[in-house]
Amino acid sequence: MNTINEFLNLKDFESIVFKGKKVSLSDAVINRVEKSFNFLKSFSQNKVIYGVNTGFGPMAQYRIKDEDRLQLQYNLIRSHASGIGKPLDPVHVKSAILARLNTLSLGNSGVHPSAINLMKELINRDITPLIFEHGGVGASGDLVQLAHLALVLIGEGEVFYKGERRNTEDVFKIEGLSPMKVEVREGLALMNGTSVMTGVGIVNTYYAEKLIDWSVKMSCAINEIVQAYDDHYSVELNRTKRHFGQQEIAKRMRENLSDSKLVRKREDHLYSGDNTEEVFKDKVQEYYSLRCVPQILGPVLDTVNNVNKVLENEINSANDNPIVDVENEHVYHGGNFHGDYISLEMDKLKIVITKLTMLAERQLNYLLNSKLNEILPPFVNLGTLGFNFGMQGVQFTATSTTAENQMLSNPMYVHSIPNNNDNQDIVSMGTNSAVIAQKVIENAFQVLSIELITIVQAIDILEQKDVVSSTTRKMYDDVRAIIPTFKEDQVMYPFLEKVKNYLIKEQ
């Protein structure tokens, strides 16, 4: 059980969203939310407070009658539940609900405690609100996507429940749940925020870290296959570059290759003997896709780490409007809902995962091109050249998918389009950026699945399975449990899907 209290870190998120831990609310949180709610309800009497007794956006100049205040919140939720496209994956929705729950628990929003209690129940009972990919511009937060969450919290809309898409009202009856109470500004507080883009972003970095780990392991395996020299990932070389990511990637390479019998030391070959040849038989240096792994994946790792810091700050921040300050007995109007922080970080994430994909594609090409590696048959073909095709067909898939990532990595952050009668005259597009980053990550797993199958085939051709490192051997054995060594041509797409799922799910 994870208790929401003062600060929720990304490890807490991981245990709840990916490992199924239940959520509880501390007494301190309940008291804090109740105080905020009671203060706002009292303070808002005879004052003009946005979204409590005014219209929304450019309609804020219109006063709302006291008897219409509650209906105003329902009108807002229903009118903005206007998303379209594919439903978000349940893991993204769960992460978004948790992000919204945590920020409302800070006591800066004036919501009724029933709102956070019901969100807790949705998480714990695996009830997934129907939220669509398209709709938010990320300025007043994820207005459209969060409206779909709010719609479920008032007992309307649809949810996914035990594998079926069902009406919320029916599921609430089955589970004995009641809609939240709408009292002051629950609709606006739920919808004004960055929780969907942040929730999707947290899932993205979780998988991005896996991609980095796999990319390091596959890079190590290729260095083994070609019996590369070990100095390019040495402590001595990499400590001369003062970047954490580069040094950490080099360290991981050393750990992964510590028991390999294939990597070589330069002093045993090119630094010994007479070395009088005019043309050296041994390669003096490997291609960049093998030799520059710390320098390429280092910035990827550093970027993911920084994205995580921003995400963690965001989920522990008040990101709606206005902000309720119980301690100073004041309500402040501003723009904490603006999603620029997350939008920019998701764009950075897209860029570095695309670069990781490009590295994988180049390493794959190196293995498939016999003129480059000079030790493997064309297309790592174990069959008859000309008659069989080996990995030739799947290279097209890897190339086209990498190209799509290159296109998708163009930033959303700078694609602001004014809307809302120009009230939202500059927007973040953070929700789009997070969703597109998710697609880039999914594509990266597809390319790496093709690379990994090719690596395993190469190991078989060179009969190296008993001399590779234990890390590489585990990858080899795991993949061979999915796709046996093949010489004859076969339909590849079922194997690609299975290896991709292995990369996604393996811890």
Coordinates of C-alpha atoms in Angstrom, one line a residue:
M1 CA 0.0 0.0 0.0
N2 CA 1.3 3.4 -1.0
T3 CA 0.1 6.3 1.1
I4 CA -0.3 9.7 -0.5
N5 CA 1.1 12.2 2.0
E6 CA 3.7 15.0 1.4
F7 CA 5.7 14.0 -1.7
L8 CA 5.2 11.3 -4.3
N9 CA 8.4 10.2 -6.1
L10 CA 8.7 8.3 -9.4
K11 CA 9.4 5.1 -7.6
D12 CA 6.1 5.4 -5.8
F13 CA 4.5 6.0 -9.3
E14 CA 6.2 2.9 -10.6
S15 CA 4.9 0.7 -7.8
I16 CA 1.4 1.9 -8.2
V17 CA 1.1 2.2 -12.0
F18 CA 3.2 -0.8 -13.1
K19 CA 3.2 -3.1 -10.1
G20 CA -0.4 -2.8 -8.9
K21 CA 0.2 -1.4 -5.4
K22 CA -2.9 0.1 -3.9
V23 CA -3.2 3.8 -2.9
S24 CA -4.3 5.2 0.4
L25 CA -4.7 8.7 1.6
S26 CA -3.1 9.9 4.9
D27 CA -5.2 11.7 7.5
A28 CA -2.9 14.7 6.8
V29 CA -4.0 14.8 3.2
I30 CA -7.7 14.5 4.0
N31 CA -7.4 17.3 6.6
R32 CA -5.5 19.5 4.2
V33 CA -8.0 19.1 1.4
E34 CA -10.9 19.7 3.8
K35 CA -9.4 22.9 5.0
S36 CA -8.8 24.1 1.5
F37 CA -12.3 23.3 0.5
N38 CA -13.9 24.9 3.5
F39 CA -11.8 28.0 3.2
L40 CA -12.6 28.5 -0.5
K41 CA -16.3 28.0 0.1
S42 CA -16.3 30.7 2.8
F43 CA -13.8 33.0 1.1
S44 CA -15.7 33.0 -2.2
Q45 CA -18.7 34.8 -0.7
N46 CA -19.1 38.3 -2.1
K47 CA -15.9 38.1 -4.1
V48 CA -15.2 37.6 -7.8
I49 CA -13.2 34.4 -8.2
Y50 CA -12.6 32.9 -11.6
G51 CA -14.5 29.7 -12.2
V52 CA -16.5 29.9 -9.0
N53 CA -18.9 32.7 -9.8
T54 CA -17.6 33.6 -13.3
G55 CA -17.7 32.0 -16.7
F56 CA -14.6 30.4 -18.1
G57 CA -11.8 31.6 -20.4
P58 CA -12.9 34.6 -22.4
M59 CA -16.4 34.3 -20.8
A60 CA -14.9 35.1 -17.4
Q61 CA -16.4 38.6 -17.7
Y62 CA -19.9 37.2 -17.1
R63 CA -21.1 36.8 -13.5
I64 CA -22.8 33.5 -12.6
K65 CA -25.8 33.6 -10.4
D66 CA -25.5 31.9 -7.1
E67 CA -28.2 29.4 -7.9
D68 CA -26.3 28.4 -11.1
R69 CA -22.8 27.9 -9.6
L70 CA -23.0 24.1 -9.3
Q71 CA -24.6 23.6 -12.7
L72 CA -21.7 25.7 -14.1
Q73 CA -19.3 23.0 -13.1
Y74 CA -21.3 20.3 -14.7
N75 CA -21.7 22.4 -17.9
L76 CA -17.9 22.8 -18.1
I77 CA -17.2 19.1 -17.7
R78 CA -19.8 18.0 -20.2
S79 CA -19.0 20.6 -22.9
H80 CA -15.3 19.9 -22.8
A81 CA -15.6 16.1 -22.8
S82 CA -14.9 16.4 -26.6
G83 CA -11.8 14.2 -27.2
I84 CA -11.4 12.1 -30.3
G85 CA -9.1 9.5 -31.7
K86 CA -7.7 6.4 -30.0
P87 CA -8.3 5.9 -26.3
L88 CA -5.2 6.3 -24.2
D89 CA -3.7 3.1 -22.9
P90 CA -5.0 2.1 -19.4
V91 CA -1.5 2.5 -18.0
H92 CA -1.4 6.1 -19.2
V93 CA -4.8 6.8 -17.7
K94 CA -3.9 5.3 -14.4
S95 CA -0.7 7.4 -14.3
A96 CA -2.7 10.5 -15.2
I97 CA -5.3 9.9 -12.4
L98 CA -2.5 9.4 -9.9
A99 CA -0.8 12.6 -11.0
R100 CA -4.1 14.5 -10.7
L101 CA -4.9 12.9 -7.3
N102 CA -1.5 13.9 -6.0
T103 CA -1.6 17.6 -7.1
L104 CA -5.1 18.0 -5.7
S105 CA -3.9 16.5 -2.4
L106 CA -1.6 19.4 -1.9
G107 CA -4.6 21.5 -0.7
N108 CA -4.2 24.3 -3.2
S109 CA -7.3 23.6 -5.2
G110 CA -10.3 23.9 -2.9
V111 CA -11.9 20.6 -4.1
H112 CA -14.3 18.5 -2.0
P113 CA -12.5 15.5 -0.5
S114 CA -14.9 13.1 -2.3
A115 CA -13.0 13.9 -5.6
I116 CA -9.7 12.6 -4.4
N117 CA -11.3 9.6 -2.6
L118 CA -13.1 8.6 -5.8
M119 CA -9.9 8.9 -7.8
K120 CA -8.2 6.6 -5.3
E121 CA -10.9 4.1 -5.8
L122 CA -10.6 4.2 -9.6
I123 CA -6.9 3.4 -9.3
N124 CA -7.3 0.7 -6.7
R125 CA -10.2 -1.0 -8.6
D126 CA -8.7 -0.8 -12.1
I127 CA -11.5 1.3 -13.4
T128 CA -10.1 3.2 -16.4
P129 CA -11.9 6.3 -17.7
L130 CA -12.3 6.6 -21.4
I131 CA -9.8 9.4 -22.4
F132 CA -8.9 10.1 -26.0
E133 CA -5.5 11.0 -27.4
H134 CA -6.6 14.1 -29.2
G135 CA -8.2 17.3 -27.8
G136 CA -5.8 19.1 -25.5
V137 CA -3.5 22.0 -26.5
G138 CA -1.8 22.0 -23.1
A139 CA -2.4 25.6 -22.1
S140 CA -5.2 25.5 -19.5
G141 CA -3.6 22.1 -18.9
D142 CA -5.2 19.0 -20.4
L143 CA -8.6 20.5 -20.5
V144 CA -10.3 18.0 -22.9
Q145 CA -8.6 14.9 -21.6
L146 CA -9.1 15.8 -18.0
A147 CA -12.8 16.6 -18.7
H148 CA -13.2 12.9 -19.6
L149 CA -11.8 12.0 -16.2
A150 CA -14.1 14.6 -14.5
L151 CA -17.0 13.1 -16.5
V152 CA -16.4 9.7 -14.9
L153 CA -16.1 11.3 -11.5
I154 CA -19.6 12.8 -11.8
G155 CA -20.9 9.3 -12.7
E156 CA -21.2 9.9 -16.5
G157 CA -19.3 8.9 -19.6
E158 CA -17.6 5.6 -20.1
V159 CA -14.9 3.4 -18.6
F160 CA -12.9 0.3 -19.3
Y161 CA -13.8 -2.3 -16.7
K162 CA -12.6 -5.9 -16.7
G163 CA -11.7 -5.7 -20.4
E164 CA -14.9 -4.1 -21.5
R165 CA -15.9 -0.6 -22.4
R166 CA -19.0 0.2 -20.3
N167 CA -21.1 3.0 -19.0
T168 CA -19.7 4.6 -15.9
E169 CA -23.1 4.5 -14.1
D170 CA -23.3 0.7 -14.5
V171 CA -19.8 0.1 -13.2
F172 CA -20.4 2.4 -10.2
K173 CA -23.5 0.4 -9.4
I174 CA -21.5 -2.9 -9.6
E175 CA -18.7 -1.5 -7.4
G176 CA -20.9 0.4 -5.0
L177 CA -19.4 3.8 -5.8
S178 CA -21.0 7.2 -5.7
P179 CA -20.1 10.2 -7.9
M180 CA -18.0 12.9 -6.3
K181 CA -19.8 15.9 -4.7
V182 CA -19.7 19.1 -6.8
E183 CA -19.7 22.0 -4.4
V184 CA -17.6 25.0 -5.4
R185 CA -15.1 24.5 -8.3
E186 CA -14.5 20.7 -8.6
G187 CA -15.0 20.7 -12.4
L188 CA -12.5 23.5 -13.0
A189 CA -10.0 22.1 -10.5
L190 CA -10.0 18.7 -12.1
M191 CA -9.7 20.0 -15.6
N192 CA -7.2 22.8 -15.2
G193 CA -4.0 20.9 -14.9
T194 CA -1.1 19.1 -16.6
S195 CA -1.8 15.7 -15.2
V196 CA -2.4 13.8 -18.5
M197 CA 0.7 15.0 -20.2
T198 CA 2.6 14.4 -17.0
G199 CA 1.1 10.9 -16.5
V200 CA 1.9 9.9 -20.0
G201 CA 5.3 11.4 -19.6
I202 CA 6.1 9.3 -16.6
V203 CA 5.2 6.1 -18.4
N204 CA 7.3 7.3 -21.3
T205 CA 10.5 7.7 -19.2
Y206 CA 9.8 4.4 -17.5
Y207 CA 10.1 2.7 -20.9
A208 CA 12.8 5.1 -22.1
E209 CA 15.1 3.8 -19.3
K210 CA 14.4 0.2 -20.5
L211 CA 15.4 1.2 -24.1
I212 CA 18.7 2.7 -22.8
D213 CA 19.4 -0.5 -20.9
W214 CA 18.7 -2.7 -24.0
S215 CA 20.6 -0.4 -26.3
V216 CA 23.7 -0.7 -24.1
K217 CA 23.4 -4.5 -23.9
M218 CA 23.0 -4.8 -27.7
S219 CA 25.9 -2.4 -28.3
C220 CA 28.0 -4.6 -26.0
A221 CA 27.0 -7.7 -27.9
I222 CA 28.0 -6.3 -31.3
N223 CA 31.4 -5.3 -29.8
E224 CA 31.8 -8.9 -28.8
I225 CA 30.7 -10.2 -32.1
V226 CA 33.5 -8.2 -33.9
Q227 CA 36.0 -8.7 -31.1
A228 CA 36.4 -5.0 -30.7
Y229 CA 39.1 -3.4 -28.4
D230 CA 37.9 -2.4 -25.0
D231 CA 39.6 1.0 -24.6
H232 CA 36.6 3.0 -26.0
Y233 CA 34.6 2.2 -22.9
S234 CA 37.5 2.3 -20.4
V235 CA 37.5 4.4 -17.3
E236 CA 40.6 6.1 -18.4
L237 CA 39.2 7.4 -21.7
N238 CA 35.7 8.3 -20.5
R239 CA 36.8 10.1 -17.3
T240 CA 38.4 12.7 -19.5
K241 CA 34.9 13.8 -20.6
R242 CA 33.1 15.5 -17.8
H243 CA 29.6 14.2 -18.4
F244 CA 27.8 11.9 -16.1
G245 CA 25.8 10.1 -18.8
Q246 CA 28.9 9.2 -20.9
Q247 CA 30.7 7.9 -17.8
E248 CA 27.7 5.9 -16.7
I249 CA 27.1 4.3 -20.1
A250 CA 30.8 3.3 -20.2
K251 CA 30.5 1.8 -16.7
R252 CA 27.5 -0.2 -17.7
M253 CA 29.4 -1.5 -20.8
R254 CA 32.3 -2.6 -18.6
E255 CA 30.0 -4.4 -16.3
N256 CA 28.1 -6.1 -19.1
L257 CA 31.4 -7.2 -20.8
S258 CA 33.3 -8.1 -17.6
D259 CA 33.3 -11.8 -18.3
S260 CA 33.4 -11.8 -22.1
K261 CA 36.0 -13.9 -23.8
L262 CA 35.8 -12.0 -27.1
V263 CA 36.6 -8.3 -26.5
R264 CA 40.3 -7.6 -26.8
K265 CA 42.9 -5.3 -25.2
R266 CA 44.8 -3.1 -27.6
E267 CA 48.1 -3.7 -25.7
D268 CA 47.9 -7.4 -26.7
H269 CA 47.7 -6.7 -30.4
L270 CA 48.4 -3.3 -31.9
Y271 CA 50.6 -2.3 -29.1
S272 CA 52.8 -5.4 -29.2
G273 CA 55.2 -7.0 -31.8
D274 CA 56.9 -5.2 -34.6
N275 CA 53.7 -3.9 -36.4
T276 CA 55.5 -3.5 -39.7
E277 CA 52.6 -4.1 -42.0
E278 CA 51.8 -1.5 -44.7
V279 CA 48.1 -2.3 -44.4
F280 CA 47.0 -3.5 -41.0
K281 CA 45.0 -6.7 -40.9
D282 CA 43.3 -5.7 -37.6
K283 CA 40.9 -2.8 -37.6
V284 CA 42.7 0.1 -35.8
Q285 CA 39.3 1.6 -34.8
E286 CA 35.7 0.4 -35.1
Y287 CA 32.9 2.3 -36.8
Y288 CA 31.3 5.0 -34.7
S289 CA 28.1 3.0 -34.0
L290 CA 30.3 0.6 -32.1
R291 CA 33.1 2.9 -30.7
C292 CA 31.1 6.0 -29.7
V293 CA 28.3 4.3 -27.7
P294 CA 29.1 6.2 -24.5
Q295 CA 29.2 9.5 -26.3
I296 CA 25.9 8.7 -28.1
L297 CA 23.9 7.1 -25.3
G298 CA 25.4 9.4 -22.6
P299 CA 23.3 12.4 -23.7
V300 CA 20.2 10.1 -23.9
L301 CA 20.7 9.0 -20.3
D302 CA 21.3 12.5 -19.1
T303 CA 18.2 13.8 -20.9
V304 CA 16.0 11.1 -19.4
N305 CA 17.3 11.8 -15.9
N306 CA 16.5 15.5 -16.4
V307 CA 13.1 14.7 -17.7
N308 CA 12.4 12.6 -14.7
K309 CA 13.3 15.6 -12.4
V310 CA 10.9 17.9 -14.2
L311 CA 8.1 15.3 -14.1
E312 CA 8.6 14.6 -10.4
N313 CA 8.5 18.4 -9.7
E314 CA 5.3 18.7 -11.8
I315 CA 3.3 15.9 -10.0
N316 CA 4.2 17.5 -6.7
S317 CA 3.1 21.0 -7.8
A318 CA -0.2 22.8 -7.8
N319 CA -0.9 23.1 -11.5
D320 CA -4.5 24.5 -11.7
N321 CA -6.0 28.0 -11.5
P322 CA -6.7 29.8 -9.3
I323 CA -4.5 28.7 -6.5
V324 CA -6.0 28.5 -3.0
D325 CA -3.6 29.6 -0.2
V326 CA -5.2 28.7 3.1
E327 CA -2.3 29.8 5.2
N328 CA -2.4 33.4 3.8
E329 CA -6.2 33.3 3.4
H330 CA -6.0 34.4 -0.2
V331 CA -6.8 33.1 -3.7
Y332 CA -4.2 33.8 -6.5
H333 CA -5.0 33.9 -10.2
G334 CA -2.3 32.9 -12.7
G335 CA -1.3 30.2 -15.1
N336 CA 0.1 27.2 -13.3
F337 CA -1.9 25.0 -15.6
H338 CA 0.4 25.9 -18.6
G339 CA 2.2 22.9 -19.9
D340 CA 5.4 24.3 -21.3
Y341 CA 7.7 22.5 -18.8
I342 CA 6.3 19.1 -19.8
S343 CA 6.0 19.9 -23.5
L344 CA 9.6 20.9 -23.8
E345 CA 10.8 17.8 -21.8
M346 CA 8.7 15.4 -24.0
D347 CA 10.2 17.0 -27.1
K348 CA 13.7 16.4 -25.7
L349 CA 12.7 12.8 -24.9
K350 CA 11.4 12.3 -28.4
I351 CA 14.7 13.6 -29.9
V352 CA 17.0 11.4 -27.8
I353 CA 14.9 8.2 -28.2
T354 CA 15.0 8.9 -31.9
K355 CA 18.8 9.1 -31.8
L356 CA 18.8 5.8 -29.8
T357 CA 16.7 4.3 -32.6
M358 CA 19.1 5.7 -35.2
L359 CA 22.0 4.1 -33.4
A360 CA 20.2 0.7 -33.4
E361 CA 19.4 1.0 -37.1
R362 CA 23.1 1.8 -38.0
Q363 CA 24.3 -1.1 -35.8
L364 CA 21.8 -3.3 -37.6
N365 CA 23.0 -2.1 -41.0
Y366 CA 26.6 -2.8 -39.9
L367 CA 25.7 -6.5 -39.1
L368 CA 23.7 -6.9 -42.3
N369 CA 26.3 -5.4 -44.7
S370 CA 29.1 -7.9 -45.2
K371 CA 31.3 -5.3 -46.8
L372 CA 31.3 -3.3 -43.5
N373 CA 31.7 -6.1 -40.9
E374 CA 33.8 -8.4 -43.1
I375 CA 33.0 -11.4 -41.0
L376 CA 29.3 -12.2 -41.6
P377 CA 27.5 -13.3 -44.7
P378 CA 25.2 -10.7 -46.4
F379 CA 22.0 -10.1 -44.3
V380 CA 23.3 -12.5 -41.6
N381 CA 22.0 -15.3 -43.8
L382 CA 22.4 -18.8 -42.4
G383 CA 20.9 -20.3 -45.6
T384 CA 21.9 -20.4 -49.2
L385 CA 23.0 -17.0 -50.6
G386 CA 20.8 -15.8 -53.4
F387 CA 18.2 -18.5 -52.6
N388 CA 17.5 -17.5 -49.0
F389 CA 17.2 -14.0 -47.6
G390 CA 18.1 -14.0 -43.9
M391 CA 17.3 -10.7 -42.3
Q392 CA 17.0 -8.8 -45.6
G393 CA 13.2 -8.3 -45.3
V394 CA 13.1 -7.0 -41.8
Q395 CA 15.7 -4.3 -42.5
F396 CA 13.1 -2.5 -44.5
T397 CA 10.9 -2.4 -41.5
A398 CA 13.7 -1.1 -39.2
T399 CA 14.6 1.6 -41.8
S400 CA 11.0 2.8 -42.3
T401 CA 10.3 2.9 -38.6
T402 CA 13.5 4.8 -37.8
A403 CA 12.5 7.3 -40.5
E404 CA 9.1 7.8 -38.9
N405 CA 10.8 8.5 -35.6
Q406 CA 13.0 11.1 -37.3
M407 CA 9.8 12.8 -38.5
L408 CA 8.0 12.5 -35.2
S409 CA 10.9 14.0 -33.2
N410 CA 10.2 17.4 -34.6
P411 CA 9.1 19.6 -31.6
M412 CA 5.5 20.4 -30.7
Y413 CA 6.8 23.0 -28.2
V414 CA 7.1 25.6 -30.9
H415 CA 3.8 24.8 -32.6
S416 CA 1.6 27.0 -30.6
I417 CA -1.8 27.9 -32.3
P418 CA -3.9 30.5 -30.6
N419 CA -7.5 29.4 -29.8
N420 CA -10.3 30.0 -27.2
N421 CA -11.1 33.5 -28.8
D422 CA -7.4 34.2 -28.4
N423 CA -7.6 34.0 -24.6
Q424 CA -5.2 31.0 -25.0
D425 CA -3.0 33.0 -27.3
I426 CA 0.2 30.9 -26.7
V427 CA -0.1 27.2 -25.8
S428 CA 2.2 24.4 -25.0
M429 CA 0.9 21.4 -27.0
G430 CA 2.3 19.3 -24.2
T431 CA -0.4 16.6 -24.4
N432 CA 0.4 16.1 -28.1
S433 CA 4.1 16.1 -27.4
A434 CA 3.7 13.4 -24.7
V435 CA 1.5 11.2 -26.9
I436 CA 3.9 11.5 -29.8
A437 CA 6.8 10.7 -27.6
Q438 CA 5.0 7.5 -26.6
K439 CA 4.8 6.6 -30.3
V440 CA 8.5 7.2 -30.8
I441 CA 9.2 4.9 -27.8
E442 CA 7.0 2.2 -29.2
N443 CA 8.8 2.5 -32.6
A444 CA 12.2 2.2 -30.8
F445 CA 11.2 -1.1 -29.3
Q446 CA 10.2 -2.4 -32.7
V447 CA 13.6 -1.5 -34.2
L448 CA 15.5 -2.9 -31.3
S449 CA 13.6 -6.2 -31.6
I450 CA 14.9 -6.5 -35.2
E451 CA 18.4 -5.7 -34.1
L452 CA 18.3 -8.2 -31.3
I453 CA 17.2 -11.1 -33.6
T454 CA 20.0 -10.2 -35.9
I455 CA 22.6 -10.2 -33.1
V456 CA 21.5 -13.7 -32.1
Q457 CA 21.7 -15.0 -35.6
A458 CA 25.2 -13.5 -35.9
I459 CA 26.3 -15.2 -32.7
D460 CA 25.1 -18.5 -34.2
I461 CA 26.9 -18.0 -37.5
L462 CA 30.2 -17.3 -35.7
E463 CA 29.6 -20.0 -33.0
Q464 CA 30.2 -17.6 -30.2
K465 CA 27.4 -18.4 -27.7
D466 CA 29.8 -20.0 -25.3
V467 CA 32.3 -17.2 -25.3
V468 CA 30.1 -14.1 -25.1
S469 CA 29.5 -12.4 -21.8
S470 CA 26.9 -13.8 -19.4
T471 CA 24.7 -10.7 -20.1
T472 CA 24.8 -11.4 -23.8
R473 CA 24.3 -15.1 -23.3
K474 CA 21.1 -14.4 -21.3
M475 CA 19.7 -12.3 -24.2
Y476 CA 20.7 -15.0 -26.6
D477 CA 19.0 -17.7 -24.6
D478 CA 15.8 -15.6 -24.1
V479 CA 15.5 -14.8 -27.8
R480 CA 16.2 -18.4 -28.8
A481 CA 13.3 -19.5 -26.7
I482 CA 11.1 -17.3 -28.9
I483 CA 12.7 -17.8 -32.3
P484 CA 14.9 -20.8 -33.0
T485 CA 17.9 -20.6 -35.3
F486 CA 16.7 -20.4 -38.9
K487 CA 18.2 -21.0 -42.3
E488 CA 15.1 -21.3 -44.3
D489 CA 13.0 -18.2 -45.0
Q490 CA 9.9 -17.8 -42.8
V491 CA 7.2 -15.3 -41.9
M492 CA 8.9 -12.9 -39.5
Y493 CA 6.2 -10.7 -38.1
P494 CA 5.0 -13.0 -35.3
F495 CA 8.5 -13.3 -34.0
L496 CA 9.1 -9.5 -34.2
E497 CA 6.0 -8.9 -32.1
K498 CA 7.1 -11.5 -29.5
V499 CA 10.6 -10.2 -29.2
K500 CA 9.3 -6.6 -28.9
N501 CA 7.0 -7.7 -26.1
Y502 CA 10.0 -9.4 -24.4
L503 CA 12.0 -6.2 -24.6
I504 CA 9.1 -4.2 -23.1
K505 CA 8.2 -6.6 -20.3
E506 CA 11.6 -8.0 -19.3
Q507 CA 12.9 -6.3 -16.1

